[in-house]
Tab-separated table of N, CA and C in Angstrom:
chain	number	residue	atom	x	y	z
A	1	UNK	N	-39.454	-85.926	67.962
A	1	UNK	CA	-38.511	-84.365	68.412
A	1	UNK	C	-37.632	-84.660	66.901
A	2	UNK	N	-38.218	-83.601	66.262
A	2	UNK	CA	-37.197	-83.058	65.157
A	2	UNK	C	-35.457	-82.629	65.197
A	3	UNK	N	-35.028	-82.618	64.114
A	3	UNK	CA	-33.335	-82.046	64.512
A	3	UNK	C	-33.937	-80.349	64.283
A	4	UNK	N	-35.342	-79.571	63.912
A	4	UNK	CA	-35.336	-78.354	64.182
A	4	UNK	C	-34.995	-78.154	65.571
A	5	UNK	N	-35.932	-79.147	66.207
A	5	UNK	CA	-36.388	-78.372	67.560
A	5	UNK	C	-35.473	-78.948	68.699
A	6	UNK	N	-34.330	-80.066	68.511
A	6	UNK	CA	-33.402	-80.532	69.154
A	6	UNK	C	-32.641	-78.886	69.006
A	7	UNK	N	-32.353	-77.994	67.553
A	7	UNK	CA	-31.804	-77.834	66.943
A	7	UNK	C	-32.174	-75.463	67.746
A	8	UNK	N	-33.212	-75.712	67.827
A	8	UNK	CA	-33.610	-74.631	68.741
A	8	UNK	C	-34.069	-74.971	70.408
A	9	UNK	N	-34.074	-76.079	69.978
A	9	UNK	CA	-34.085	-76.096	72.027
A	9	UNK	C	-32.316	-76.156	71.919
A	10	UNK	N	-31.044	-75.749	72.253
A	10	UNK	CA	-29.929	-76.066	72.214
A	10	UNK	C	-30.163	-74.906	71.676
A	11	UNK	N	-30.990	-73.917	71.267
A	11	UNK	CA	-30.066	-72.396	70.483
A	11	UNK	C	-30.798	-72.036	72.121
A	12	UNK	N	-31.704	-72.126	72.720
A	12	UNK	CA	-32.899	-71.474	73.632
A	12	UNK	C	-31.760	-71.927	74.921
A	13	UNK	N	-30.875	-73.074	75.317
A	13	UNK	CA	-30.313	-73.539	76.498
A	13	UNK	C	-29.146	-72.805	76.597
A	14	UNK	N	-28.640	-72.224	75.043
A	14	UNK	CA	-27.804	-71.082	74.686
A	14	UNK	C	-27.773	-70.368	75.217
A	15	UNK	N	-28.893	-69.087	74.285
A	15	UNK	CA	-29.350	-68.144	75.185
A	15	UNK	C	-29.297	-68.123	76.817
A	16	UNK	N	-30.532	-68.781	77.058
A	16	UNK	CA	-30.267	-68.697	78.857
A	16	UNK	C	-29.078	-68.401	79.552
A	17	UNK	N	-28.297	-69.498	78.791
A	17	UNK	CA	-26.861	-69.626	79.354
A	17	UNK	C	-26.081	-68.275	79.256
A	18	UNK	N	-26.188	-67.768	78.374
A	18	UNK	CA	-25.392	-66.456	78.554
A	18	UNK	C	-26.584	-65.131	79.349
A	19	UNK	N	-27.806	-65.312	78.959
A	19	UNK	CA	-28.461	-64.308	79.944
A	19	UNK	C	-27.563	-64.346	81.213
A	20	UNK	N	-27.655	-65.714	81.841
A	20	UNK	CA	-27.393	-65.807	82.977
A	20	UNK	C	-25.755	-65.503	83.486
A	21	UNK	N	-25.236	-65.699	82.290
A	21	UNK	CA	-23.436	-64.928	82.443
A	21	UNK	C	-23.287	-63.339	82.391
A	22	UNK	N	-24.326	-62.739	81.375
A	22	UNK	CA	-24.352	-61.536	81.600
A	22	UNK	C	-25.088	-60.675	83.017
A	23	UNK	N	-25.769	-60.989	83.876
A	23	UNK	CA	-27.095	-60.906	84.924
A	23	UNK	C	-25.224	-60.835	85.782
A	24	UNK	N	-24.643	-61.687	85.992
A	24	UNK	CA	-23.380	-62.384	86.765
A	24	UNK	C	-23.179	-61.404	86.664
A	25	UNK	N	-22.043	-60.413	85.045
A	25	UNK	CA	-21.529	-60.140	84.618
A	25	UNK	C	-22.258	-58.376	85.200
A	26	UNK	N	-22.660	-57.925	85.330
A	26	UNK	CA	-23.855	-56.980	85.714
A	26	UNK	C	-23.735	-56.714	86.959
A	27	UNK	N	-23.810	-57.440	87.818
A	27	UNK	CA	-23.733	-57.450	89.217
A	27	UNK	C	-22.422	-57.679	89.887
A	28	UNK	N	-21.495	-57.439	89.345
A	28	UNK	CA	-20.155	-57.545	89.209
A	28	UNK	C	-19.324	-56.628	89.072
A	29	UNK	N	-20.449	-55.640	87.466
A	29	UNK	CA	-19.231	-54.698	88.140
A	29	UNK	C	-20.760	-53.395	87.893
A	30	UNK	N	-21.476	-53.640	88.768
A	30	UNK	CA	-22.801	-52.476	89.862
A	30	UNK	C	-21.835	-52.926	91.147
A	31	UNK	N	-20.920	-53.897	91.667
A	31	UNK	CA	-20.237	-53.559	93.347
A	31	UNK	C	-19.237	-52.750	92.378
A	32	UNK	N	-18.618	-53.306	91.529
A	32	UNK	CA	-17.255	-52.536	91.403
A	32	UNK	C	-17.935	-50.799	91.307
A	33	UNK	N	-19.192	-50.495	90.414
A	33	UNK	CA	-19.502	-49.210	90.650
A	33	UNK	C	-19.659	-48.138	92.279
A	34	UNK	N	-20.077	-50.045	92.593
A	34	UNK	CA	-20.188	-49.319	94.446
A	34	UNK	C	-18.610	-49.035	95.395
A	35	UNK	N	-17.841	-50.047	95.168
A	35	UNK	CA	-16.798	-49.707	95.773
A	35	UNK	C	-15.722	-48.119	95.138
A	36	UNK	N	-15.985	-48.091	93.659
A	36	UNK	CA	-15.549	-46.374	92.999
A	36	UNK	C	-16.126	-45.551	94.056
A	37	UNK	N	-17.408	-45.692	94.232
A	37	UNK	CA	-18.300	-44.478	94.691
A	37	UNK	C	-18.313	-44.599	96.110
A	38	UNK	N	-18.007	-45.813	96.833
A	38	UNK	CA	-17.455	-45.400	98.091
A	38	UNK	C	-18.722	-46.197	98.686
A	39	UNK	N	-19.757	-46.637	98.202
A	39	UNK	CA	-20.974	-47.423	99.048
A	39	UNK	C	-20.647	-48.606	99.029
A	40	UNK	N	-21.043	-49.253	100.284
A	40	UNK	CA	-21.344	-50.980	100.166
A	40	UNK	C	-22.244	-51.504	99.245
A	41	UNK	N	-21.852	-52.465	98.427
A	41	UNK	CA	-22.568	-52.752	96.890
A	41	UNK	C	-23.645	-53.754	97.670
A	42	UNK	N	-24.327	-53.928	98.758
A	42	UNK	CA	-25.577	-54.418	98.879
A	42	UNK	C	-26.219	-53.435	99.277
A	43	UNK	N	-26.266	-51.986	99.285
A	43	UNK	CA	-26.698	-50.950	99.170
A	43	UNK	C	-27.070	-50.320	97.511
A	44	UNK	N	-25.913	-50.750	96.798
A	44	UNK	CA	-25.883	-50.135	95.923
A	44	UNK	C	-26.638	-50.499	94.594
A	45	UNK	N	-27.445	-49.476	93.391
A	45	UNK	CA	-28.392	-50.353	92.634
A	45	UNK	C	-28.170	-49.571	91.326
A	46	UNK	N	-27.672	-49.828	90.234
A	46	UNK	CA	-28.063	-49.433	89.145
A	46	UNK	C	-29.168	-49.747	88.403
A	47	UNK	N	-30.300	-48.852	88.017
A	47	UNK	CA	-31.190	-49.304	87.460
A	47	UNK	C	-31.531	-49.702	86.059
A	48	UNK	N	-32.202	-50.876	86.191
A	48	UNK	CA	-32.388	-51.101	84.395
A	48	UNK	C	-32.773	-50.880	83.874
A	49	UNK	N	-32.739	-51.017	82.583
A	49	UNK	CA	-33.289	-49.602	81.572
A	49	UNK	C	-33.349	-50.871	79.879
A	50	UNK	N	-34.389	-50.845	79.736
A	50	UNK	CA	-34.382	-51.560	78.069
A	50	UNK	C	-33.331	-51.093	77.407
A	51	UNK	N	-32.997	-52.236	76.795
A	51	UNK	CA	-31.646	-51.999	75.509
A	51	UNK	C	-33.011	-51.440	74.910
A	52	UNK	N	-33.104	-50.327	73.462
A	52	UNK	CA	-33.855	-50.620	72.180
A	52	UNK	C	-33.291	-49.619	71.233
A	53	UNK	N	-31.361	-49.195	71.993
A	53	UNK	CA	-31.194	-48.816	70.116
A	53	UNK	C	-31.196	-49.396	69.018
A	54	UNK	N	-31.069	-48.550	67.958
A	54	UNK	CA	-31.711	-49.273	66.876
A	54	UNK	C	-30.061	-48.904	65.994
A	55	UNK	N	-29.329	-49.988	64.924
A	55	UNK	CA	-28.514	-49.486	64.313
A	55	UNK	C	-28.122	-47.967	63.279
A	56	UNK	N	-27.752	-47.228	63.005
A	56	UNK	CA	-27.607	-46.295	62.584
A	56	UNK	C	-28.339	-46.882	61.298
A	57	UNK	N	-29.381	-45.055	60.547
A	57	UNK	CA	-29.885	-45.746	59.308
A	57	UNK	C	-28.619	-44.847	58.389
A	58	UNK	N	-28.401	-45.942	57.304
A	58	UNK	CA	-27.086	-45.669	56.018
A	58	UNK	C	-28.042	-44.676	54.781
A	59	UNK	N	-27.019	-44.044	54.727
A	59	UNK	CA	-28.294	-43.165	53.907
A	59	UNK	C	-27.843	-43.691	52.121
A	60	UNK	N	-29.179	-43.311	51.892
A	60	UNK	CA	-28.471	-44.281	50.255
A	60	UNK	C	-28.215	-43.518	49.212
A	61	UNK	N	-26.866	-43.825	48.996
A	61	UNK	CA	-25.693	-43.495	47.701
A	61	UNK	C	-24.482	-42.962	48.630
A	62	UNK	N	-24.023	-43.997	49.626
A	62	UNK	CA	-23.220	-43.115	50.441
A	62	UNK	C	-21.669	-43.723	49.143
A	63	UNK	N	-20.773	-43.141	49.624
A	63	UNK	CA	-19.342	-43.586	48.535
A	63	UNK	C	-18.958	-44.833	49.063
A	64	UNK	N	-18.605	-45.629	48.024
A	64	UNK	CA	-18.006	-46.435	48.900
A	64	UNK	C	-16.901	-46.270	49.046
A	65	UNK	N	-16.174	-45.146	48.916
A	65	UNK	CA	-14.683	-44.559	49.275
A	65	UNK	C	-15.054	-44.613	51.305
A	66	UNK	N	-15.876	-43.784	51.737
A	66	UNK	CA	-16.496	-43.867	53.268
A	66	UNK	C	-16.093	-45.313	53.616
A	67	UNK	N	-16.701	-46.688	52.141
A	67	UNK	CA	-16.799	-47.657	53.097
A	67	UNK	C	-15.600	-47.763	53.490
A	68	UNK	N	-14.421	-47.909	52.188
A	68	UNK	CA	-13.584	-48.512	52.154
A	68	UNK	C	-12.519	-48.061	52.747
A	69	UNK	N	-12.867	-46.172	53.891
A	69	UNK	CA	-11.924	-46.409	55.138
A	69	UNK	C	-12.035	-47.220	56.439
A	70	UNK	N	-12.929	-47.665	56.168
A	70	UNK	CA	-13.132	-48.688	57.052
A	70	UNK	C	-12.641	-49.277	57.904
A	71	UNK	N	-11.803	-49.800	58.860
A	71	UNK	CA	-10.092	-50.283	58.998
A	71	UNK	C	-10.393	-52.439	58.777
A	72	UNK	N	-11.596	-52.934	59.177
A	72	UNK	CA	-11.769	-53.482	59.199
A	72	UNK	C	-11.661	-54.027	57.137
A	73	UNK	N	-12.409	-53.606	56.370
A	73	UNK	CA	-12.237	-53.495	55.134
A	73	UNK	C	-10.880	-53.478	55.045
A	74	UNK	N	-10.697	-52.256	54.941
A	74	UNK	CA	-9.053	-51.968	54.637
A	74	UNK	C	-8.574	-53.431	54.709
A	75	UNK	N	-8.121	-53.477	56.101
A	75	UNK	CA	-8.030	-55.099	55.961
A	75	UNK	C	-7.644	-56.134	55.720
A	76	UNK	N	-9.530	-56.497	55.474
A	76	UNK	CA	-9.908	-58.029	54.847
A	76	UNK	C	-9.066	-57.433	52.898
A	77	UNK	N	-9.167	-55.982	52.373
A	77	UNK	CA	-8.855	-56.052	51.066
A	77	UNK	C	-7.282	-55.929	50.765
A	78	UNK	N	-6.513	-55.754	52.496
A	78	UNK	CA	-5.189	-56.398	52.239
A	78	UNK	C	-4.972	-57.549	52.182
A	79	UNK	N	-5.161	-58.354	53.294
A	79	UNK	CA	-5.888	-59.739	53.116
A	79	UNK	C	-5.573	-59.896	51.683
A	80	UNK	N	-6.900	-60.016	51.264
A	80	UNK	CA	-6.922	-60.857	49.594
A	80	UNK	C	-5.806	-60.062	48.738
A	81	UNK	N	-5.111	-58.784	48.977
A	81	UNK	CA	-4.338	-58.713	48.004
A	81	UNK	C	-3.064	-59.726	48.170
A	82	UNK	N	-3.163	-60.287	49.432
A	82	UNK	CA	-1.317	-60.774	50.175
A	82	UNK	C	-1.802	-62.085	49.408
A	83	UNK	N	-3.029	-62.777	49.662
A	83	UNK	CA	-3.724	-63.579	49.491
A	83	UNK	C	-3.153	-64.507	47.844
A	84	UNK	N	-3.923	-63.102	46.828
A	84	UNK	CA	-3.863	-62.812	45.811
A	84	UNK	C	-2.603	-63.432	45.140
A	85	UNK	N	-1.552	-62.393	45.447
A	85	UNK	CA	-0.024	-62.761	45.255
A	85	UNK	C	0.659	-63.614	45.423
A	86	UNK	N	-0.103	-64.638	46.790
A	86	UNK	CA	0.690	-66.352	46.390
A	86	UNK	C	-0.092	-66.762	45.824
A	87	UNK	N	-0.722	-67.070	45.371
A	87	UNK	CA	-1.722	-67.423	44.225
A	87	UNK	C	-0.781	-67.173	43.429
A	88	UNK	N	0.061	-65.930	42.813
A	88	UNK	CA	0.442	-65.877	41.553
A	88	UNK	C	1.939	-66.340	41.177
A	89	UNK	N	2.088	-66.695	42.784
A	89	UNK	CA	4.350	-67.327	42.632
A	89	UNK	C	4.019	-68.339	42.938
A	90	UNK	N	3.035	-69.361	43.128
A	90	UNK	CA	2.467	-70.471	43.428
A	90	UNK	C	2.392	-70.972	41.555
A	91	UNK	N	1.946	-70.309	41.070
A	91	UNK	CA	1.796	-70.214	38.762
A	91	UNK	C	3.723	-70.294	39.250
A	92	UNK	N	3.640	-69.547	39.292
A	92	UNK	CA	5.239	-68.925	38.738
A	92	UNK	C	6.269	-69.983	39.176
A	93	UNK	N	6.239	-70.676	40.221
A	93	UNK	CA	6.853	-72.160	40.967
A	93	UNK	C	6.202	-73.066	40.240
A	94	UNK	N	5.147	-72.731	39.597
A	94	UNK	CA	4.472	-74.476	38.914
A	94	UNK	C	5.627	-74.728	37.710
A	95	UNK	N	5.408	-72.829	36.816
A	95	UNK	CA	5.298	-72.900	35.772
A	95	UNK	C	7.307	-73.312	35.627
A	96	UNK	N	8.024	-72.652	36.868
A	96	UNK	CA	9.241	-72.830	36.683
A	96	UNK	C	9.750	-74.581	36.974
A	97	UNK	N	8.700	-75.469	37.224
A	97	UNK	CA	9.198	-76.966	37.386
A	97	UNK	C	8.736	-77.225	36.338
A	98	UNK	N	7.598	-76.784	35.236
A	98	UNK	CA	7.506	-77.188	33.960
A	98	UNK	C	8.152	-76.952	33.306
A	99	UNK	N	9.256	-76.454	33.309
A	99	UNK	CA	10.099	-75.898	32.371
A	99	UNK	C	11.523	-76.463	32.789
């Protein structure tokens, strides 16, 4: 068995573990909904439906300003500016040591 096969087997095991955890969480949520609706947990069930949602299509030509409004991108941009300033300060300290 090669390393690729072992890697795929590990991925399969991990996915199976995640599936069992998700099913357990679903059962707990069903029981919580049953309690909130005043029904017995054993008699209550939520119908299973396939998850077939696709991510929304991004139209071509979307301006970059829209992307810059995303909080994760704005945070990353501020972090990069901070790190860049730290590099500048480090260079300044190094030059002062040399002089």
